[in-house]
Tab-separated table of C-alpha atoms in Angstrom:
chain	number	residue	atom	x	y	z
Z	147	UNK	CA	109.797	84.222	94.122
Z	148	UNK	CA	109.787	82.839	90.559
Z	149	UNK	CA	107.419	79.997	90.041
Z	150	UNK	CA	107.192	78.103	86.548
Z	151	UNK	CA	103.547	77.775	85.343
Z	152	UNK	CA	102.537	74.569	83.538
Z	153	UNK	CA	102.514	76.044	80.223
Z	154	UNK	CA	106.146	77.267	80.494
Z	155	UNK	CA	105.740	80.636	81.602
Z	156	UNK	CA	107.269	82.233	84.514
Z	157	UNK	CA	104.466	83.686	87.375
Z	158	UNK	CA	106.357	86.036	89.891
Z	159	UNK	CA	105.363	86.611	93.351
Z	160	UNK	CA	106.657	89.673	95.561
Z	161	UNK	CA	105.553	91.485	98.714
Z	162	UNK	CA	104.896	95.255	98.706
Z	163	UNK	CA	107.156	97.408	100.149
Z	164	UNK	CA	104.336	100.086	101.019
Z	165	UNK	CA	103.976	98.484	104.355
Z	166	UNK	CA	107.475	100.361	105.438
Z	167	UNK	CA	107.260	103.691	105.491
Z	168	UNK	CA	109.710	105.727	103.308
Z	169	UNK	CA	109.599	109.101	101.662
Z	170	UNK	CA	113.459	109.219	100.611
Z	171	UNK	CA	116.001	107.369	98.577
Z	172	UNK	CA	117.793	106.497	102.142
Z	173	UNK	CA	114.608	105.369	103.593
Z	174	UNK	CA	114.120	102.980	100.624
Z	175	UNK	CA	117.720	101.792	100.908
Z	176	UNK	CA	116.741	101.269	105.098
Z	177	UNK	CA	113.695	99.209	103.882
Z	178	UNK	CA	116.232	96.678	101.877
Z	179	UNK	CA	118.500	96.289	104.803
Z	180	UNK	CA	115.942	96.019	107.649
Z	181	UNK	CA	113.160	94.588	106.078
Z	182	UNK	CA	113.762	92.853	102.705
Z	183	UNK	CA	116.793	91.082	103.193
Z	184	UNK	CA	115.738	89.537	106.639
Z	185	UNK	CA	112.436	88.508	104.950
Z	186	UNK	CA	114.285	86.657	102.134
Z	187	UNK	CA	116.547	85.014	105.026
Z	188	UNK	CA	113.505	84.056	106.811
Z	189	UNK	CA	112.045	81.944	103.539
Z	190	UNK	CA	115.358	80.411	102.492
Z	191	UNK	CA	115.731	82.027	99.322
Z	192	UNK	CA	118.659	83.006	97.441
Z	193	UNK	CA	116.147	85.957	95.505
Z	194	UNK	CA	112.895	87.507	96.653
Z	195	UNK	CA	110.710	89.522	94.694
Z	196	UNK	CA	109.687	92.772	96.170
Z	197	UNK	CA	106.897	95.372	94.817
Z	198	UNK	CA	108.830	98.605	95.399
Z	199	UNK	CA	106.916	101.622	96.781
Z	200	UNK	CA	108.862	104.839	95.331
Z	201	UNK	CA	107.576	107.923	96.836
Z	202	UNK	CA	107.664	111.173	94.904
Z	203	UNK	CA	110.921	112.292	96.424
Z	204	UNK	CA	112.922	108.968	96.174
Z	205	UNK	CA	111.641	108.758	92.276
Z	206	UNK	CA	112.617	112.347	91.618
Z	207	UNK	CA	116.289	111.448	93.224
Z	208	UNK	CA	116.725	108.134	91.223
Z	209	UNK	CA	115.418	109.823	87.719
Z	210	UNK	CA	117.784	113.032	88.241
Z	211	UNK	CA	120.861	110.631	89.204
Z	212	UNK	CA	121.969	108.250	87.363
Z	213	UNK	CA	124.649	107.360	89.530
Z	214	UNK	CA	122.181	106.602	92.631
Z	215	UNK	CA	119.554	104.710	89.985
Z	216	UNK	CA	122.740	102.124	89.336
Z	217	UNK	CA	123.742	102.262	93.306
Z	218	UNK	CA	119.996	100.925	93.948
Z	219	UNK	CA	120.198	98.326	91.624
Z	220	UNK	CA	123.792	96.921	92.452
Z	221	UNK	CA	122.115	97.092	95.925
Z	222	UNK	CA	118.756	94.926	95.211
Z	223	UNK	CA	121.046	92.517	93.646
Z	224	UNK	CA	123.821	92.300	96.551
Z	225	UNK	CA	121.200	91.805	98.677
Z	226	UNK	CA	119.164	89.134	96.844
Z	227	UNK	CA	116.276	90.902	95.743
Z	228	UNK	CA	114.596	91.652	92.559
Z	229	UNK	CA	112.128	93.835	90.897
Z	230	UNK	CA	109.563	93.601	88.563
Z	231	UNK	CA	106.962	95.644	89.941
Z	232	UNK	CA	105.947	99.039	91.643
Z	233	UNK	CA	103.000	100.155	93.661
Z	234	UNK	CA	102.531	103.488	91.740
Z	235	UNK	CA	99.109	104.441	93.993
Z	236	UNK	CA	100.319	106.139	96.645
Z	237	UNK	CA	102.053	109.445	95.760
Z	238	UNK	CA	104.007	110.224	99.203
Z	239	UNK	CA	102.833	110.588	102.842
Z	240	UNK	CA	101.921	107.104	103.013
Z	241	UNK	CA	103.555	106.626	106.205
Z	242	UNK	CA	102.135	109.549	107.505
Z	243	UNK	CA	99.769	109.605	110.963
Z	244	UNK	CA	96.563	110.168	108.725
Z	245	UNK	CA	96.602	109.278	105.429
Z	246	UNK	CA	92.506	108.612	104.509
Z	247	UNK	CA	91.574	110.598	101.545
Z	248	UNK	CA	95.234	111.919	101.101
Z	249	UNK	CA	96.131	108.566	99.091
Z	250	UNK	CA	94.090	109.658	96.166
Z	251	UNK	CA	95.837	112.929	95.371
Z	252	UNK	CA	97.202	113.642	92.742
Z	253	UNK	CA	94.813	111.920	90.821
Z	254	UNK	CA	94.482	111.291	86.614
Z	255	UNK	CA	93.273	114.508	85.992
Z	256	UNK	CA	96.220	116.350	87.468
Z	257	UNK	CA	99.722	116.645	85.576
Z	258	UNK	CA	101.695	115.197	88.461
Z	259	UNK	CA	100.002	111.895	88.118
Z	260	UNK	CA	101.056	111.576	84.610
Z	261	UNK	CA	104.584	112.691	85.436
Z	262	UNK	CA	105.386	110.688	88.327
Z	263	UNK	CA	103.797	107.489	86.489
Z	264	UNK	CA	106.211	108.475	83.749
Z	265	UNK	CA	108.952	108.439	85.827
Z	266	UNK	CA	108.293	105.342	87.455
Z	267	UNK	CA	108.046	103.534	84.208
Z	268	UNK	CA	111.486	104.830	83.562
Z	269	UNK	CA	112.625	103.440	86.533
Z	270	UNK	CA	111.252	100.204	86.616
Z	271	UNK	CA	112.637	99.641	83.044
Z	272	UNK	CA	116.240	100.004	84.384
Z	273	UNK	CA	115.479	98.035	87.602
Z	274	UNK	CA	114.170	94.916	86.078
Z	275	UNK	CA	116.505	91.678	86.177
Z	276	UNK	CA	118.444	91.365	82.836
Z	277	UNK	CA	116.694	88.093	82.022
Z	278	UNK	CA	113.291	89.837	82.514
Z	279	UNK	CA	111.077	92.240	79.699
Z	280	UNK	CA	107.951	93.357	81.237
Z	281	UNK	CA	107.621	95.401	84.217
Z	282	UNK	CA	104.226	96.280	85.953
Z	283	UNK	CA	102.902	99.271	88.213
Z	284	UNK	CA	99.562	99.432	89.817
Z	285	UNK	CA	97.889	103.181	90.161
Z	286	UNK	CA	94.868	104.841	91.553
Z	287	UNK	CA	91.374	103.990	89.648
Z	288	UNK	CA	91.661	107.322	88.433
Z	289	UNK	CA	90.409	109.366	91.024
Z	290	UNK	CA	87.911	109.291	94.162
Z	291	UNK	CA	84.674	109.885	93.355
Z	292	UNK	CA	84.249	113.373	94.339
Z	293	UNK	CA	84.779	115.960	92.891
Z	294	UNK	CA	85.222	113.654	89.596
Z	295	UNK	CA	81.797	112.568	89.408
Z	296	UNK	CA	80.813	116.429	89.187
Z	297	UNK	CA	83.330	117.662	86.829
Z	298	UNK	CA	82.187	117.304	83.251
Z	299	UNK	CA	85.733	117.544	81.743
Z	300	UNK	CA	87.395	115.070	84.405
Z	301	UNK	CA	86.953	111.863	82.101
Z	302	UNK	CA	88.303	113.414	79.148
Z	303	UNK	CA	91.165	114.938	81.006
Z	304	UNK	CA	92.170	111.693	82.399
Z	305	UNK	CA	91.607	109.968	79.255
Z	306	UNK	CA	94.266	111.918	77.831
Z	307	UNK	CA	96.741	111.178	80.192
Z	308	UNK	CA	96.572	107.590	80.176
Z	309	UNK	CA	96.338	107.907	76.412
Z	310	UNK	CA	99.733	110.047	76.701
Z	311	UNK	CA	101.355	107.627	79.423
Z	312	UNK	CA	100.401	104.693	76.732
Z	313	UNK	CA	102.630	106.430	73.749
Z	314	UNK	CA	104.980	107.261	76.676
Z	315	UNK	CA	105.532	103.356	77.341
Z	316	UNK	CA	105.627	102.432	73.764
Z	317	UNK	CA	108.404	104.609	73.174
Z	318	UNK	CA	109.879	103.450	76.440
Z	319	UNK	CA	109.951	100.072	75.107
Z	320	UNK	CA	111.335	100.758	71.697
Z	321	UNK	CA	114.343	102.247	73.282
Z	322	UNK	CA	115.015	99.808	76.378
Z	323	UNK	CA	113.336	96.881	75.096
Z	324	UNK	CA	111.598	96.432	78.389
Z	325	UNK	CA	107.380	96.608	78.242
Z	326	UNK	CA	106.273	98.485	81.235
Z	327	UNK	CA	102.536	97.888	81.747
Z	328	UNK	CA	100.275	100.182	84.042
Z	329	UNK	CA	96.721	98.575	85.924
Z	330	UNK	CA	94.396	100.702	87.290
Z	331	UNK	CA	93.451	99.244	91.047
Z	332	UNK	CA	89.752	99.364	91.565
Z	333	UNK	CA	88.942	100.489	94.963
Z	334	UNK	CA	85.834	101.035	96.968
Z	335	UNK	CA	84.925	104.467	97.002
Z	336	UNK	CA	86.971	105.675	93.674
Z	337	UNK	CA	85.833	106.339	90.315
Z	338	UNK	CA	86.456	102.949	89.333
Z	339	UNK	CA	85.396	101.157	92.277
Z	340	UNK	CA	84.953	97.844	90.891
Z	341	UNK	CA	86.613	95.617	87.579
Z	342	UNK	CA	82.904	96.247	85.941
Z	343	UNK	CA	83.399	100.058	86.766
Z	344	UNK	CA	87.020	99.664	84.971
Z	345	UNK	CA	85.915	98.333	81.164
Z	346	UNK	CA	84.452	101.349	79.751
Z	347	UNK	CA	87.269	104.075	80.775
Z	348	UNK	CA	89.857	101.369	79.788
Z	349	UNK	CA	87.876	100.532	76.634
Z	350	UNK	CA	88.279	103.993	75.738
Z	351	UNK	CA	91.872	104.201	75.970
Z	352	UNK	CA	92.226	101.121	74.182
Z	353	UNK	CA	95.790	100.325	74.275
Z	354	UNK	CA	97.402	97.349	75.475
Z	355	UNK	CA	99.867	98.795	78.279
Z	356	UNK	CA	97.242	99.945	80.032
Z	357	UNK	CA	94.951	97.442	82.079
Z	358	UNK	CA	93.614	96.325	85.173
Z	359	UNK	CA	95.185	95.692	88.601
Z	360	UNK	CA	92.956	93.102	90.478
Z	361	UNK	CA	93.492	93.489	94.252
Z	362	UNK	CA	91.784	90.621	95.977
Z	363	UNK	CA	90.628	92.630	99.107
Z	364	UNK	CA	89.169	95.367	97.256
Z	365	UNK	CA	87.174	92.746	94.866
Z	366	UNK	CA	85.994	91.028	98.013
Z	367	UNK	CA	85.013	94.610	99.830
Z	368	UNK	CA	82.873	95.287	96.858
Z	369	UNK	CA	81.370	91.726	96.951
Z	370	UNK	CA	82.333	90.932	93.185
Z	371	UNK	CA	82.513	87.214	92.226
Z	372	UNK	CA	85.797	86.670	90.990
Z	373	UNK	CA	84.598	83.943	88.160
Z	374	UNK	CA	82.283	86.619	86.607
Z	375	UNK	CA	84.596	89.798	86.942
Z	376	UNK	CA	87.309	88.171	85.395
Z	377	UNK	CA	85.363	86.696	82.745
Z	378	UNK	CA	83.874	90.074	81.970
Z	379	UNK	CA	87.354	91.457	81.721
Z	380	UNK	CA	88.518	88.797	79.504
Z	381	UNK	CA	85.510	88.900	77.022
Z	382	UNK	CA	86.108	92.790	76.730
Z	383	UNK	CA	89.805	92.414	76.238
Z	384	UNK	CA	91.100	94.331	79.393
Z	385	UNK	CA	94.483	92.608	80.269
Z	386	UNK	CA	95.005	91.927	84.050
Z	387	UNK	CA	98.496	93.693	84.118
Z	388	UNK	CA	98.898	92.524	88.052
Z	389	UNK	CA	97.402	91.407	91.106
Z	390	UNK	CA	97.527	92.048	94.515
Z	391	UNK	CA	96.712	89.329	97.142
Z	392	UNK	CA	95.461	90.819	100.100
Z	393	UNK	CA	92.333	89.833	102.476
Z	394	UNK	CA	89.349	92.035	103.900
Z	395	UNK	CA	87.441	92.161	107.059
Z	396	UNK	CA	84.006	90.379	106.850
Z	397	UNK	CA	81.441	90.137	109.595
Z	398	UNK	CA	78.664	87.764	109.044
Z	399	UNK	CA	76.440	89.132	111.556
Z	400	UNK	CA	76.878	92.945	111.979
Z	401	UNK	CA	73.862	93.456	113.971
Z	402	UNK	CA	75.056	91.539	117.137
Z	403	UNK	CA	76.674	93.960	119.676
Z	404	UNK	CA	79.852	91.636	120.095
Z	405	UNK	CA	80.391	91.848	115.844
Z	406	UNK	CA	80.025	95.713	116.183
Z	407	UNK	CA	82.518	95.771	119.237
Z	408	UNK	CA	85.084	93.627	117.501
Z	409	UNK	CA	85.158	95.932	114.109
Z	410	UNK	CA	85.305	98.917	116.134
Z	411	UNK	CA	88.615	97.350	117.288
Z	412	UNK	CA	89.865	97.791	113.529
Z	413	UNK	CA	88.320	101.649	112.785
Z	414	UNK	CA	91.800	103.610	113.223
Z	415	UNK	CA	92.793	107.296	112.064
Z	416	UNK	CA	95.642	106.045	109.753
Z	417	UNK	CA	94.111	104.816	106.713
Z	418	UNK	CA	90.443	104.917	105.231
Z	419	UNK	CA	88.475	101.629	105.695
Z	420	UNK	CA	85.507	101.674	103.315
Z	421	UNK	CA	82.325	99.227	104.587
Z	422	UNK	CA	80.301	97.619	102.146
Z	423	UNK	CA	76.984	95.513	102.490
Z	424	UNK	CA	75.187	93.677	99.783
Z	425	UNK	CA	71.210	94.216	99.709
Z	426	UNK	CA	68.110	93.356	97.385
Z	427	UNK	CA	68.620	96.946	96.442
Z	428	UNK	CA	72.626	96.792	95.485
Z	429	UNK	CA	75.382	97.628	97.174
Z	430	UNK	CA	75.743	99.889	100.028
Z	431	UNK	CA	78.155	101.360	101.595
Z	432	UNK	CA	80.379	104.082	103.692
Z	433	UNK	CA	83.548	105.772	103.135
Z	434	UNK	CA	85.029	104.462	106.299
Z	435	UNK	CA	84.579	101.697	108.733
Z	436	UNK	CA	83.808	103.791	112.075
Z	437	UNK	CA	80.704	105.550	110.266
Z	438	UNK	CA	79.278	101.729	109.771
Z	439	UNK	CA	79.912	100.439	113.682
Z	440	UNK	CA	78.479	104.211	115.053
Z	441	UNK	CA	74.950	102.379	113.157
Z	442	UNK	CA	72.266	103.746	111.680
Z	443	UNK	CA	74.398	104.090	108.156
Z	444	UNK	CA	74.451	100.731	107.014
Z	445	UNK	CA	71.614	98.106	106.665
Z	446	UNK	CA	73.027	95.233	109.344
Z	447	UNK	CA	70.583	92.415	108.057
Z	448	UNK	CA	73.594	91.248	105.863
Z	449	UNK	CA	77.069	90.538	106.158
Z	450	UNK	CA	79.759	93.478	105.754
Z	451	UNK	CA	83.006	93.930	104.752
Z	452	UNK	CA	85.630	96.530	105.280
Z	453	UNK	CA	88.644	97.486	103.314
Z	454	UNK	CA	91.108	96.329	105.837
Z	455	UNK	CA	94.067	94.525	104.355
Z	456	UNK	CA	94.492	92.053	107.199
Z	457	UNK	CA	97.254	89.599	107.517
Z	458	UNK	CA	96.864	86.492	104.777
Z	459	UNK	CA	98.166	83.564	107.280
Z	460	UNK	CA	96.158	85.300	110.287
Z	461	UNK	CA	92.212	85.912	110.002
Z	462	UNK	CA	90.803	88.024	112.988
Z	463	UNK	CA	89.474	85.954	115.732
Z	464	UNK	CA	85.935	85.321	115.977
Z	465	UNK	CA	83.152	86.630	115.309
Z	466	UNK	CA	85.329	88.100	112.680
Z	467	UNK	CA	87.124	86.756	109.598
Z	468	UNK	CA	88.936	87.314	106.648
Z	469	UNK	CA	87.664	87.172	102.801
Z	470	UNK	CA	90.948	84.532	101.956
Z	471	UNK	CA	88.272	82.193	100.086
Z	472	UNK	CA	87.824	85.241	97.986
Z	473	UNK	CA	91.663	85.555	97.401
Z	474	UNK	CA	91.841	81.681	96.546
Z	475	UNK	CA	89.097	81.742	94.094
Z	476	UNK	CA	90.621	84.603	92.129
Z	477	UNK	CA	94.351	83.268	92.523
Z	478	UNK	CA	92.748	80.087	90.755
Z	479	UNK	CA	91.301	81.690	87.910
Z	480	UNK	CA	94.084	83.769	87.423
Z	481	UNK	CA	96.760	81.347	87.252
Z	482	UNK	CA	95.324	77.726	87.716
Z	483	UNK	CA	93.995	77.396	84.094
Z	484	UNK	CA	95.881	76.503	81.139
Z	485	UNK	CA	97.264	80.064	80.202
Z	486	UNK	CA	97.999	82.331	83.292
Z	487	UNK	CA	95.565	85.711	82.829
Z	488	UNK	CA	98.737	87.643	84.852
Z	489	UNK	CA	102.037	86.815	85.881
Z	490	UNK	CA	102.687	89.243	88.728
Z	491	UNK	CA	101.394	89.002	91.716
Z	492	UNK	CA	102.187	91.178	94.911
Z	493	UNK	CA	101.141	90.422	98.819
Z	494	UNK	CA	99.908	93.734	99.827
Z	495	UNK	CA	99.284	94.092	103.879
Z	496	UNK	CA	100.578	97.451	104.400
Z	497	UNK	CA	97.918	97.960	107.507
Z	498	UNK	CA	100.305	95.528	110.043
Z	499	UNK	CA	100.772	98.998	112.042
Z	500	UNK	CA	97.103	99.880	111.650
Z	501	UNK	CA	95.724	96.650	113.544
Z	502	UNK	CA	94.454	96.554	116.669
Z	503	UNK	CA	97.294	96.774	119.554
Z	504	UNK	CA	97.243	93.372	120.890
Z	505	UNK	CA	97.826	92.086	117.121
Z	506	UNK	CA	100.605	94.361	115.713
Z	507	UNK	CA	104.243	93.270	115.524
Z	508	UNK	CA	106.314	94.886	118.057
Z	509	UNK	CA	109.386	94.529	116.630
Z	510	UNK	CA	111.239	94.005	113.226
Z	511	UNK	CA	111.511	90.644	113.876
Z	512	UNK	CA	108.072	90.041	114.290
Z	513	UNK	CA	107.074	91.955	111.298
Z	514	UNK	CA	109.662	90.135	109.016
Z	515	UNK	CA	108.027	86.598	110.564
Z	516	UNK	CA	104.693	87.840	109.405
Z	517	UNK	CA	105.382	88.789	106.254
Z	518	UNK	CA	107.412	85.816	105.592
Z	519	UNK	CA	104.274	83.506	106.832
Z	520	UNK	CA	102.142	85.812	104.383
Z	521	UNK	CA	104.291	84.768	101.052
Z	522	UNK	CA	104.804	81.229	102.437
Z	523	UNK	CA	101.078	80.740	102.096
Z	524	UNK	CA	100.798	82.493	99.016
Z	525	UNK	CA	103.702	80.180	97.817
Z	526	UNK	CA	101.918	76.930	99.398
Z	527	UNK	CA	98.660	78.307	97.231
Z	528	UNK	CA	100.398	78.288	94.026
Z	529	UNK	CA	102.203	75.053	94.588
Z	530	UNK	CA	98.594	73.353	94.860
Z	531	UNK	CA	97.596	75.257	91.622
Z	532	UNK	CA	99.962	73.397	90.097
Z	533	UNK	CA	103.141	75.646	89.530
Z	534	UNK	CA	106.461	74.734	90.511
Z	535	UNK	CA	108.517	76.909	92.612
Z	536	UNK	CA	112.103	77.828	91.067
Z	537	UNK	CA	115.790	78.420	92.847
């Protein structure tokens, strides 16, 4: 979905396909047929943007077989789908029964991460629509905090990898005329947990093609103020490469038994759901929601938030809610001003099948309806901010 900003530039809105498990190229094609095109049809659009997730195996097939890449591009066109951004955070196994800490490997200290991200950049340059010259890729925020924090060479290794990536992106732009940018995506528990944590390593790299991806669920989980965060990034000259529009789980009164019970329903075995609370002494947290719910790990006199991407249009029932207000405030700053701070927006609710059983979509039709409803909400927010939806 495309929108014209009041300054005349084009802002792209997509939804991320990591909600649909697929490790192979055949699986990706099935996503396009069974999910992405039906969502487009529900929205009544001739064209729908998707934030494509290509696992390692699918990416390698496309890199090694130009005919397969041309066929994928043709299929996207025929189904009315376009790709301007990729989710390069998960490497493989994102559809496994248990993902948890595995999603952070390989990290930016390991050569596989640089190789995979280079592949993704080459693929995105080939998949971009003919009238689009800029693509973006989100990636993990260097590494999970351990063992990175105790390795004296880790920061140097990661910086060297990102510097090498920037050089490859420069060469790709010269070769193809397509500018691909990479955004580190701060996430609770990682080396770069907040936008503030991103400033020093990105300043060290110091390249316009390496910036930040602002995920509004992660921002909210860490209790970051959108204005403060974006002001600091702007002052530091760190580009907001893309933003993932998502909402976290919020519990205003975690000391109440009924709130603990409601939260416990969201503690599930597949994904990691980091929990945070803000105290006078600073931010406190746990690596997973079940640790917080069990009691004793977190102070419960202040609100809790959990890294659980809840559907944008359907916040959980009381006594819980979502951090949709943080998304609204962030979006207003990102694209509501005289010049957009980013032009790539991606709805990323990958947890539909991890919701409590009574909230999960039971059919493809229900899932497509839910994703279309999220995109409709995002579209309405953009129109309210003065952007004009394009055909």
